[in-house]
mmCIF file of C-alpha atoms in Angstrom:
data_model
loop_
_atom_site.group_PDB
_atom_site.id
_atom_site.type_symbol
_atom_site.label_atom_id
_atom_site.label_comp_id
_atom_site.label_asym_id
_atom_site.label_seq_id
_atom_site.Cartn_x
_atom_site.Cartn_y
_atom_site.Cartn_z
ATOM 1 C CA MET A 1 0.067 -0.314 -0.036
ATOM 2 C CA GLY A 2 3.005 2.197 0.018
ATOM 3 C CA ASN A 3 2.549 5.812 1.552
ATOM 4 C CA HIS A 4 -1.084 5.725 0.916
ATOM 5 C CA HIS A 5 -3.869 6.340 3.664
ATOM 6 C CA PRO A 6 -7.601 5.578 3.297
ATOM 7 C CA TYR A 7 -8.875 8.697 1.393
ATOM 8 C CA ARG A 8 -12.113 9.889 3.578
ATOM 9 C CA ASN A 9 -15.292 11.054 1.081
ATOM 10 C CA THR A 10 -13.498 9.415 -1.789
ATOM 11 C CA ARG A 11 -16.180 8.877 -5.012
ATOM 12 C CA MET A 12 -15.391 7.601 -8.501
ATOM 13 C CA ILE A 13 -18.095 9.463 -10.964
ATOM 14 C CA ALA A 14 -20.451 7.301 -12.802
ATOM 15 C CA GLU A 15 -19.637 7.525 -16.504
ATOM 16 C CA TRP A 16 -23.205 9.106 -17.282
ATOM 17 C CA GLU A 17 -22.739 11.944 -14.676
ATOM 18 C CA SER A 18 -20.540 14.092 -16.434
ATOM 19 C CA CYS A 19 -18.270 14.537 -19.388
ATOM 20 C CA GLY A 20 -16.317 17.893 -20.530
ATOM 21 C CA SER A 21 -14.529 16.198 -22.880
ATOM 22 C CA VAL A 22 -13.661 12.516 -23.815
ATOM 23 C CA LEU A 23 -9.971 11.991 -24.924
ATOM 24 C CA LEU A 24 -9.016 10.076 -28.021
ATOM 25 C CA ALA A 25 -5.573 8.897 -29.831
ATOM 26 C CA LEU A 26 -5.758 8.889 -33.650
ATOM 27 C CA PRO A 27 -4.097 5.672 -35.383
ATOM 28 C CA GLU A 28 -0.717 6.633 -36.554
ATOM 29 C CA ALA A 29 1.996 4.757 -38.995
ATOM 30 C CA HIS A 30 3.854 4.036 -35.527
ATOM 31 C CA THR A 31 0.711 1.820 -33.433
ATOM 32 C CA ASP A 32 -0.566 -1.573 -34.691
ATOM 33 C CA TRP A 33 -3.049 0.121 -36.928
ATOM 34 C CA ASN A 34 -0.630 0.328 -39.225
ATOM 35 C CA TYR A 35 -1.389 -2.063 -41.736
ATOM 36 C CA ILE A 36 -4.687 -0.800 -41.987
ATOM 37 C CA LEU A 37 -3.575 2.859 -41.227
ATOM 38 C CA PRO A 38 -6.486 4.478 -44.164
ATOM 39 C CA GLU A 39 -9.555 2.727 -42.861
ATOM 40 C CA ALA A 40 -8.566 3.067 -38.987
ATOM 41 C CA ARG A 41 -8.223 6.914 -39.601
ATOM 42 C CA GLU A 42 -11.749 6.783 -40.979
ATOM 43 C CA GLN A 43 -13.203 5.119 -38.462
ATOM 44 C CA TYR A 44 -11.724 7.614 -36.162
ATOM 45 C CA ARG A 45 -12.667 10.234 -38.058
ATOM 46 C CA LEU A 46 -16.664 8.597 -38.218
ATOM 47 C CA LEU A 47 -16.298 8.168 -33.979
ATOM 48 C CA ILE A 48 -15.039 12.085 -33.572
ATOM 49 C CA GLU A 49 -17.740 13.479 -35.784
ATOM 50 C CA ALA A 50 -20.542 11.579 -33.912
ATOM 51 C CA LEU A 51 -19.332 12.836 -30.639
ATOM 52 C CA THR A 52 -19.113 16.389 -31.912
ATOM 53 C CA THR A 53 -21.997 16.861 -33.819
ATOM 54 C CA HIS A 54 -24.034 15.518 -30.376
ATOM 55 C CA GLY A 55 -22.147 17.966 -28.269
ATOM 56 C CA VAL A 56 -19.081 16.211 -27.291
ATOM 57 C CA ASN A 57 -15.613 18.067 -26.762
ATOM 58 C CA CYS A 58 -12.775 15.670 -27.871
ATOM 59 C CA LEU A 59 -9.531 16.194 -26.929
ATOM 60 C CA VAL A 60 -7.320 14.040 -29.778
ATOM 61 C CA LEU A 61 -3.940 12.721 -29.505
ATOM 62 C CA THR A 62 -1.764 12.559 -32.819
ATOM 63 C CA SER A 63 1.832 12.965 -33.346
ATOM 64 C CA ASN A 64 0.691 15.014 -36.279
ATOM 65 C CA GLU A 65 -1.157 17.818 -35.536
ATOM 66 C CA ILE A 66 -1.743 19.097 -39.550
ATOM 67 C CA ARG A 67 -2.326 15.951 -40.780
ATOM 68 C CA ALA A 68 -5.089 15.463 -38.121
ATOM 69 C CA SER A 69 -6.538 18.558 -38.744
ATOM 70 C CA LEU A 70 -7.206 17.532 -42.249
ATOM 71 C CA LEU A 71 -8.761 14.420 -41.271
ATOM 72 C CA LEU A 72 -11.003 16.375 -38.956
ATOM 73 C CA ASP A 73 -11.732 19.095 -41.003
ATOM 74 C CA ASN A 74 -15.231 18.562 -40.969
ATOM 75 C CA CYS A 75 -15.924 18.434 -37.160
ATOM 76 C CA ASP A 76 -17.051 22.063 -34.914
ATOM 77 C CA PRO A 77 -13.408 23.502 -34.650
ATOM 78 C CA LYS A 78 -14.905 24.630 -31.074
ATOM 79 C CA ARG A 79 -14.960 20.819 -30.039
ATOM 80 C CA LEU A 80 -11.301 19.649 -31.032
ATOM 81 C CA THR A 81 -8.236 20.323 -29.381
ATOM 82 C CA LEU A 82 -5.815 18.143 -30.729
ATOM 83 C CA VAL A 83 -2.396 17.518 -28.739
ATOM 84 C CA GLU A 84 0.697 16.364 -30.535
ATOM 85 C CA MET A 85 1.844 13.418 -28.294
ATOM 86 C CA MET A 86 3.918 9.906 -28.697
ATOM 87 C CA TYR A 87 1.861 7.379 -27.620
ATOM 88 C CA ASN A 88 2.048 3.438 -28.060
ATOM 89 C CA ASP A 89 -1.565 2.747 -29.432
ATOM 90 C CA THR A 90 -5.106 3.883 -29.258
ATOM 91 C CA TRP A 91 -6.896 2.521 -26.571
ATOM 92 C CA THR A 92 -7.046 5.875 -24.110
ATOM 93 C CA ARG A 93 -9.710 4.086 -21.920
ATOM 94 C CA ASP A 94 -7.380 2.050 -20.359
ATOM 95 C CA TYR A 95 -4.302 4.941 -20.395
ATOM 96 C CA GLY A 96 -6.626 7.615 -19.532
ATOM 97 C CA PRO A 97 -7.245 9.514 -16.038
ATOM 98 C CA ILE A 98 -9.727 8.030 -13.862
ATOM 99 C CA SER A 99 -11.966 10.820 -12.500
ATOM 100 C CA VAL A 100 -12.726 10.849 -8.783
ATOM 101 C CA GLU A 101 -14.030 13.253 -6.279
ATOM 102 C CA ARG A 102 -12.319 13.875 -2.950
ATOM 103 C CA GLY A 103 -14.211 16.192 -0.820
ATOM 104 C CA GLU A 104 -15.113 19.028 -2.982
ATOM 105 C CA ARG A 105 -12.130 18.681 -5.240
ATOM 106 C CA LEU A 106 -12.233 16.608 -8.660
ATOM 107 C CA ARG A 107 -9.073 14.240 -8.935
ATOM 108 C CA ALA A 108 -7.757 13.305 -12.216
ATOM 109 C CA LEU A 109 -6.061 9.440 -11.051
ATOM 110 C CA ASP A 110 -3.100 8.423 -12.954
ATOM 111 C CA PHE A 111 -2.574 4.585 -12.323
ATOM 112 C CA GLY A 112 -0.061 2.307 -13.966
ATOM 113 C CA PHE A 113 -0.759 0.782 -17.420
ATOM 114 C CA ASN A 114 1.563 -2.186 -18.525
ATOM 115 C CA GLY A 115 0.015 -3.630 -21.934
ATOM 116 C CA TRP A 116 -2.972 -5.484 -20.363
ATOM 117 C CA GLY A 117 -0.178 -7.785 -18.283
ATOM 118 C CA LEU A 118 2.949 -7.044 -20.350
ATOM 119 C CA LYS A 119 1.218 -8.389 -23.534
ATOM 120 C CA PHE A 120 2.348 -4.628 -25.765
ATOM 121 C CA ALA A 121 4.596 -1.902 -25.238
ATOM 122 C CA ALA A 122 3.013 0.719 -23.229
ATOM 123 C CA ASP A 123 5.639 2.958 -21.945
ATOM 124 C CA ARG A 124 4.703 5.492 -23.702
ATOM 125 C CA ASP A 125 1.182 5.493 -23.016
ATOM 126 C CA ASN A 126 1.911 5.309 -19.415
ATOM 127 C CA LEU A 127 3.211 8.424 -19.613
ATOM 128 C CA VAL A 128 0.082 10.148 -21.147
ATOM 129 C CA ASN A 129 -1.425 11.955 -18.237
ATOM 130 C CA LEU A 130 1.784 12.988 -16.939
ATOM 131 C CA HIS A 131 2.445 14.521 -19.854
ATOM 132 C CA LEU A 132 -0.710 16.209 -20.064
ATOM 133 C CA ASP A 133 -0.182 17.532 -16.429
ATOM 134 C CA GLU A 134 3.005 19.229 -17.979
ATOM 135 C CA ARG A 135 1.553 20.867 -20.451
ATOM 136 C CA TRP A 136 -0.929 22.372 -18.410
ATOM 137 C CA PHE A 137 -4.351 20.641 -20.078
ATOM 138 C CA PHE A 138 -5.832 19.414 -16.585
ATOM 139 C CA GLU A 139 -6.849 21.991 -13.948
ATOM 140 C CA LYS A 140 -4.426 23.061 -11.378
ATOM 141 C CA SER A 141 -3.336 20.489 -9.152
ATOM 142 C CA VAL A 142 -6.046 17.455 -9.982
ATOM 143 C CA TYR A 143 -3.176 15.208 -11.564
ATOM 144 C CA ARG A 144 -2.238 12.656 -8.948
ATOM 145 C CA ASN A 145 0.189 9.869 -9.495
ATOM 146 C CA GLU A 146 -0.867 6.942 -8.726
ATOM 147 C CA ARG A 147 1.386 4.434 -11.181
ATOM 148 C CA ASP A 148 2.401 2.315 -8.301
ATOM 149 C CA PHE A 149 -0.962 0.303 -9.085
ATOM 150 C CA ILE A 150 -1.572 -0.983 -12.447
ATOM 151 C CA LEU A 151 -5.525 -0.245 -13.596
ATOM 152 C CA GLU A 152 -6.855 0.022 -16.473
ATOM 153 C CA GLY A 153 -10.165 2.188 -16.904
ATOM 154 C CA GLY A 154 -11.701 -0.632 -18.924
ATOM 155 C CA SER A 155 -11.555 -2.795 -15.746
ATOM 156 C CA ILE A 156 -13.526 -1.258 -13.422
ATOM 157 C CA GLU A 157 -17.411 0.129 -13.584
ATOM 158 C CA THR A 158 -19.451 1.650 -10.825
ATOM 159 C CA ASP A 159 -22.123 3.546 -10.319
ATOM 160 C CA GLY A 160 -21.189 6.795 -8.810
ATOM 161 C CA ASP A 161 -22.638 5.542 -5.065
ATOM 162 C CA GLY A 162 -19.417 3.333 -3.683
ATOM 163 C CA THR A 163 -20.610 -0.077 -5.708
ATOM 164 C CA PHE A 164 -18.036 -1.391 -7.920
ATOM 165 C CA LEU A 165 -18.356 -4.217 -10.747
ATOM 166 C CA THR A 166 -14.882 -5.781 -11.959
ATOM 167 C CA THR A 167 -14.112 -9.402 -12.806
ATOM 168 C CA THR A 168 -11.372 -11.715 -10.799
ATOM 169 C CA ARG A 169 -9.664 -12.640 -13.952
ATOM 170 C CA CYS A 170 -8.533 -8.622 -14.710
ATOM 171 C CA LEU A 171 -7.611 -7.675 -11.679
ATOM 172 C CA THR A 172 -6.119 -10.417 -9.802
ATOM 173 C CA SER A 173 -3.784 -11.307 -12.850
ATOM 174 C CA PRO A 174 -0.305 -11.938 -12.294
ATOM 175 C CA ASN A 175 1.043 -9.800 -14.557
ATOM 176 C CA ARG A 176 -0.836 -6.902 -13.705
ATOM 177 C CA ASN A 177 -0.072 -6.271 -9.941
ATOM 178 C CA GLY A 178 2.044 -9.445 -9.227
ATOM 179 C CA GLY A 179 -1.496 -11.239 -8.684
ATOM 180 C CA LYS A 180 -2.395 -9.737 -5.350
ATOM 181 C CA THR A 181 -5.859 -11.412 -3.850
ATOM 182 C CA LYS A 182 -9.084 -9.806 -3.951
ATOM 183 C CA ALA A 183 -9.004 -8.518 -0.706
ATOM 184 C CA GLU A 184 -5.694 -6.690 -1.646
ATOM 185 C CA VAL A 185 -7.081 -5.304 -4.599
ATOM 186 C CA GLY A 186 -10.143 -4.380 -2.969
ATOM 187 C CA ALA A 187 -8.630 -2.312 -0.142
ATOM 188 C CA ILE A 188 -6.704 -0.256 -2.745
ATOM 189 C CA LEU A 189 -10.119 0.181 -4.655
ATOM 190 C CA GLU A 190 -11.431 1.475 -1.200
ATOM 191 C CA GLN A 191 -8.528 3.741 -0.331
ATOM 192 C CA ARG A 192 -8.088 5.305 -3.616
ATOM 193 C CA LEU A 193 -11.769 5.321 -5.689
ATOM 194 C CA GLY A 194 -13.643 4.927 -2.573
ATOM 195 C CA ALA A 195 -15.280 1.680 -3.253
ATOM 196 C CA GLU A 196 -17.482 0.336 -0.761
ATOM 197 C CA HIS A 197 -19.713 -2.578 -2.171
ATOM 198 C CA ILE A 198 -17.349 -4.617 -4.664
ATOM 199 C CA LEU A 199 -18.672 -7.101 -7.000
ATOM 200 C CA TRP A 200 -16.581 -9.709 -8.187
ATOM 201 C CA LEU A 201 -17.615 -11.549 -11.503
ATOM 202 C CA ASP A 202 -15.747 -15.045 -12.052
ATOM 203 C CA TYR A 203 -17.121 -15.445 -15.073
ATOM 204 C CA GLY A 204 -17.510 -14.332 -18.683
ATOM 205 C CA ALA A 205 -14.658 -13.778 -21.361
ATOM 206 C CA LEU A 206 -14.882 -13.100 -25.106
ATOM 207 C CA ALA A 207 -12.645 -15.026 -27.659
ATOM 208 C CA GLY A 208 -10.437 -13.008 -28.584
ATOM 209 C CA ASP A 209 -9.930 -10.548 -25.541
ATOM 210 C CA ASP A 210 -6.690 -9.479 -24.806
ATOM 211 C CA THR A 211 -8.099 -7.704 -21.755
ATOM 212 C CA ASP A 212 -8.525 -10.864 -19.105
ATOM 213 C CA SER A 213 -11.898 -10.108 -19.338
ATOM 214 C CA HIS A 214 -12.335 -6.350 -19.000
ATOM 215 C CA ILE A 215 -15.781 -5.846 -17.530
ATOM 216 C CA ASP A 216 -16.719 -3.226 -20.487
ATOM 217 C CA THR A 217 -17.032 -6.110 -22.823
ATOM 218 C CA LEU A 218 -19.148 -7.804 -20.497
ATOM 219 C CA CYS A 219 -21.584 -5.672 -18.086
ATOM 220 C CA ARG A 220 -22.115 -2.127 -17.220
ATOM 221 C CA MET A 221 -23.817 -0.281 -14.629
ATOM 222 C CA ALA A 222 -26.927 2.115 -14.948
ATOM 223 C CA PRO A 223 -28.823 4.419 -12.631
ATOM 224 C CA GLY A 224 -31.433 2.663 -10.343
ATOM 225 C CA ASN A 225 -29.457 -0.678 -9.559
ATOM 226 C CA THR A 226 -29.332 -1.858 -13.072
ATOM 227 C CA ILE A 227 -26.717 -3.821 -14.673
ATOM 228 C CA ILE A 228 -26.868 -4.052 -18.322
ATOM 229 C CA PHE A 229 -25.053 -7.482 -19.493
ATOM 230 C CA THR A 230 -24.123 -9.774 -22.572
ATOM 231 C CA GLY A 231 -26.032 -12.766 -23.154
ATOM 232 C CA CYS A 232 -26.028 -15.422 -25.578
ATOM 233 C CA ARG A 233 -28.906 -17.713 -26.514
ATOM 234 C CA ASP A 234 -27.537 -19.694 -28.913
ATOM 235 C CA MET A 235 -26.378 -22.826 -27.295
ATOM 236 C CA ASP A 236 -23.856 -24.077 -29.962
ATOM 237 C CA ASN A 237 -22.512 -20.438 -29.881
ATOM 238 C CA PRO A 238 -18.878 -21.316 -28.190
ATOM 239 C CA HIS A 239 -19.764 -18.085 -25.301
ATOM 240 C CA PHE A 240 -23.061 -19.853 -24.400
ATOM 241 C CA GLU A 241 -21.970 -21.789 -20.581
ATOM 242 C CA GLU A 242 -19.472 -18.739 -20.152
ATOM 243 C CA LEU A 243 -22.248 -16.323 -20.511
ATOM 244 C CA LEU A 244 -24.620 -18.516 -18.495
ATOM 245 C CA LYS A 245 -22.418 -18.620 -15.494
ATOM 246 C CA MET A 246 -22.177 -14.895 -15.636
ATOM 247 C CA ARG A 247 -25.610 -14.036 -16.270
ATOM 248 C CA ALA A 248 -26.198 -16.865 -13.403
ATOM 249 C CA GLN A 249 -24.007 -15.163 -10.652
ATOM 250 C CA LEU A 250 -25.213 -11.416 -11.692
ATOM 251 C CA GLU A 251 -28.664 -12.902 -10.744
ATOM 252 C CA MET A 252 -26.541 -13.456 -7.272
ATOM 253 C CA PHE A 253 -25.554 -10.062 -6.711
ATOM 254 C CA ARG A 254 -26.950 -8.171 -4.384
ATOM 255 C CA THR A 255 -26.573 -4.058 -3.552
ATOM 256 C CA LYS A 256 -25.761 -2.437 -0.559
ATOM 257 C CA GLU A 257 -28.922 -2.730 0.772
ATOM 258 C CA GLY A 258 -29.366 -6.221 -0.122
ATOM 259 C CA MET A 259 -31.900 -6.098 -2.741
ATOM 260 C CA PRO A 260 -31.670 -7.726 -6.407
ATOM 261 C CA TYR A 261 -30.347 -6.112 -9.294
ATOM 262 C CA ASN A 262 -32.378 -5.095 -12.552
ATOM 263 C CA LEU A 263 -30.662 -7.066 -14.902
ATOM 264 C CA VAL A 264 -31.278 -5.970 -18.865
ATOM 265 C CA GLU A 265 -29.714 -8.411 -21.240
ATOM 266 C CA LEU A 266 -27.490 -7.310 -24.628
ATOM 267 C CA PRO A 267 -27.626 -9.582 -27.346
ATOM 268 C CA LEU A 268 -23.864 -10.774 -28.553
ATOM 269 C CA PRO A 269 -22.839 -10.077 -31.970
ATOM 270 C CA ASP A 270 -22.533 -12.875 -34.979
ATOM 271 C CA THR A 271 -19.381 -14.046 -34.734
ATOM 272 C CA LEU A 272 -16.925 -11.681 -36.835
ATOM 273 C CA VAL A 273 -13.512 -12.880 -37.985
ATOM 274 C CA ASP A 274 -9.728 -11.321 -38.572
ATOM 275 C CA GLU A 275 -7.914 -11.876 -41.744
ATOM 276 C CA ASN A 276 -6.668 -15.098 -40.171
ATOM 277 C CA GLY A 277 -10.193 -16.541 -39.298
ATOM 278 C CA ASP A 278 -9.624 -15.840 -35.734
ATOM 279 C CA PRO A 279 -12.522 -14.795 -33.875
ATOM 280 C CA MET A 280 -12.869 -10.779 -32.543
ATOM 281 C CA PRO A 281 -14.171 -9.742 -29.096
ATOM 282 C CA ALA A 282 -17.080 -7.460 -30.891
ATOM 283 C CA THR A 283 -19.743 -6.972 -28.001
ATOM 284 C CA TYR A 284 -22.231 -4.177 -27.367
ATOM 285 C CA ALA A 285 -20.997 -3.523 -24.031
ATOM 286 C CA ASN A 286 -18.491 -1.295 -25.153
ATOM 287 C CA TYR A 287 -20.588 1.675 -25.171
ATOM 288 C CA LEU A 288 -20.024 5.124 -24.414
ATOM 289 C CA VAL A 289 -22.439 7.011 -22.067
ATOM 290 C CA THR A 290 -22.869 10.875 -21.546
ATOM 291 C CA PRO A 291 -24.907 12.913 -19.445
ATOM 292 C CA GLU A 292 -27.260 13.259 -23.103
ATOM 293 C CA CYS A 293 -26.333 10.477 -25.186
ATOM 294 C CA ILE A 294 -25.361 6.533 -25.654
ATOM 295 C CA PHE A 295 -22.612 6.102 -28.369
ATOM 296 C CA MET A 296 -23.450 2.527 -29.100
ATOM 297 C CA PRO A 297 -21.017 0.260 -31.298
ATOM 298 C CA VAL A 298 -22.498 -1.396 -34.161
ATOM 299 C CA TYR A 299 -21.428 -3.792 -36.567
ATOM 300 C CA GLY A 300 -23.632 -3.930 -39.498
ATOM 301 C CA GLN A 301 -25.981 -6.429 -38.482
ATOM 302 C CA PRO A 302 -29.031 -4.633 -38.478
ATOM 303 C CA GLN A 303 -31.247 -6.870 -36.760
ATOM 304 C CA ASN A 304 -28.505 -7.400 -33.663
ATOM 305 C CA ASP A 305 -27.675 -3.753 -34.123
ATOM 306 C CA THR A 306 -31.308 -2.451 -33.601
ATOM 307 C CA LEU A 307 -32.092 -4.849 -30.749
ATOM 308 C CA ALA A 308 -28.704 -3.531 -29.195
ATOM 309 C CA CYS A 309 -29.688 0.404 -29.163
ATOM 310 C CA HIS A 310 -33.573 -0.508 -28.299
ATOM 311 C CA THR A 311 -32.238 -2.433 -25.064
ATOM 312 C CA VAL A 312 -30.082 0.244 -23.737
ATOM 313 C CA ARG A 313 -32.969 2.763 -23.687
ATOM 314 C CA ILE A 314 -34.804 0.637 -21.312
ATOM 315 C CA ALA A 315 -31.881 1.854 -18.739
ATOM 316 C CA PHE A 316 -31.338 5.130 -20.201
ATOM 317 C CA PRO A 317 -34.976 5.749 -21.170
ATOM 318 C CA ASP A 318 -34.373 9.686 -21.871
ATOM 319 C CA HIS A 319 -30.906 9.301 -23.385
ATOM 320 C CA GLU A 320 -30.368 9.808 -26.921
ATOM 321 C CA VAL A 321 -28.524 6.368 -28.687
ATOM 322 C CA VAL A 322 -25.841 7.511 -31.406
ATOM 323 C CA PRO A 323 -25.269 4.038 -33.396
ATOM 324 C CA VAL A 324 -21.459 4.001 -34.539
ATOM 325 C CA ASP A 325 -19.961 1.800 -37.080
ATOM 326 C CA CYS A 326 -16.907 -0.026 -35.053
ATOM 327 C CA ARG A 327 -16.407 -2.762 -37.526
ATOM 328 C CA THR A 328 -13.064 -1.398 -38.024
ATOM 329 C CA LEU A 329 -12.279 -0.481 -34.937
ATOM 330 C CA ILE A 330 -12.623 -4.392 -33.460
ATOM 331 C CA ARG A 331 -9.913 -5.460 -35.960
ATOM 332 C CA GLN A 332 -7.903 -4.391 -33.123
ATOM 333 C CA HIS A 333 -9.711 -6.299 -30.571
ATOM 334 C CA GLY A 334 -11.210 -3.274 -29.097
ATOM 335 C CA SER A 335 -14.499 -1.417 -29.878
ATOM 336 C CA LEU A 336 -15.800 2.365 -28.660
ATOM 337 C CA HIS A 337 -16.095 2.753 -25.690
ATOM 338 C CA CYS A 338 -11.963 1.059 -25.322
ATOM 339 C CA SER A 339 -11.123 4.429 -27.580
ATOM 340 C CA THR A 340 -12.585 6.750 -25.511
ATOM 341 C CA MET A 341 -12.206 8.002 -22.130
ATOM 342 C CA GLN A 342 -14.541 10.515 -20.473
ATOM 343 C CA LEU A 343 -13.018 13.852 -18.587
ATOM 344 C CA PRO A 344 -15.747 15.247 -16.586
ATOM 345 C CA GLU A 345 -16.299 18.991 -16.233
ATOM 346 C CA ASP A 346 -13.834 21.237 -14.938
ATOM 347 C CA LEU A 347 -11.101 18.527 -15.149
ATOM 348 C CA LEU A 348 -9.799 20.373 -18.163
ATOM 349 C CA ASN A 349 -8.268 23.815 -17.996
ATOM 350 C CA SER A 350 -10.955 26.127 -18.990
ATOM 351 C CA ASP A 351 -8.671 27.380 -21.875
ATOM 352 C CA VAL A 352 -8.543 23.959 -23.475
ATOM 353 C CA PHE A 353 -12.134 24.219 -24.868
ATOM 354 C CA PRO A 354 -13.515 28.046 -24.254
ATOM 355 C CA GLU A 355 -16.769 28.637 -23.501
#
């Protein structure tokens, strides 16, 4: 635990509560997108256009500001800030800052990132938040170095009220924090993020997933003690048994007050395969929710896509659902939520997106 003392009045902010801007990183020649770079850039242009059109400010990392501004010339310039910076890859969900309130103050927590348990190079990704702070993008004194603990944004979900949802496979994996136990990890989440009630999922995995079962591929928390989860009704699907066990465990989970959760089931997309015929981990659970909109990954499967978009409305009836075709994004085994990190209002310096 080092010198960390329990933080009083710490609360991790639920994703749907506040979104001043979203952090993204453009595909560049030095990233794993190199082999399909034009399609990857077009994919990100579509995503950023969807965000900016629906009133979301985008803080976009790039290695070449001039080229990026040409690519994004259709986007509202008032909603776009380009940052020249080096990074390994584009999955900002997992190396971007995790936002909490401590007392009355916002904090941008910079946890360690090691390429999902030493699977990929992450030396530059791991410095992105520090560089943003050094270049005055964050409000004064919100940045906090927490890099002695490895934690990816896609591996935790919260309702903003002290309940956390995560997976045992990811958070206790030996290549992240030396295989800490659930109790040890739980104590750290309590101290640093204000976790009071942790729901540990022991089942759930998608073929082709590099993250050791990130929660944002499987289940998401929603207001009103609701959990939205990926289901599978096809007994012949290789995911059937694992997702059935996950569903059974979700049915056993209880709120802090001892009540069962409202469970909302998303369909599983039809199997998508990569160039080698290997399955890709397409999931509708990988959406981004802001106070007004849900940006929903879709995969060119009209029946499933439509059902998924209607399904999230059950939990977010007042939100606009904005479908974004993510068939290129999934080719690097991530989707829409993985490639975005919401930054709450007042986290960034007010000069970054002046009113």
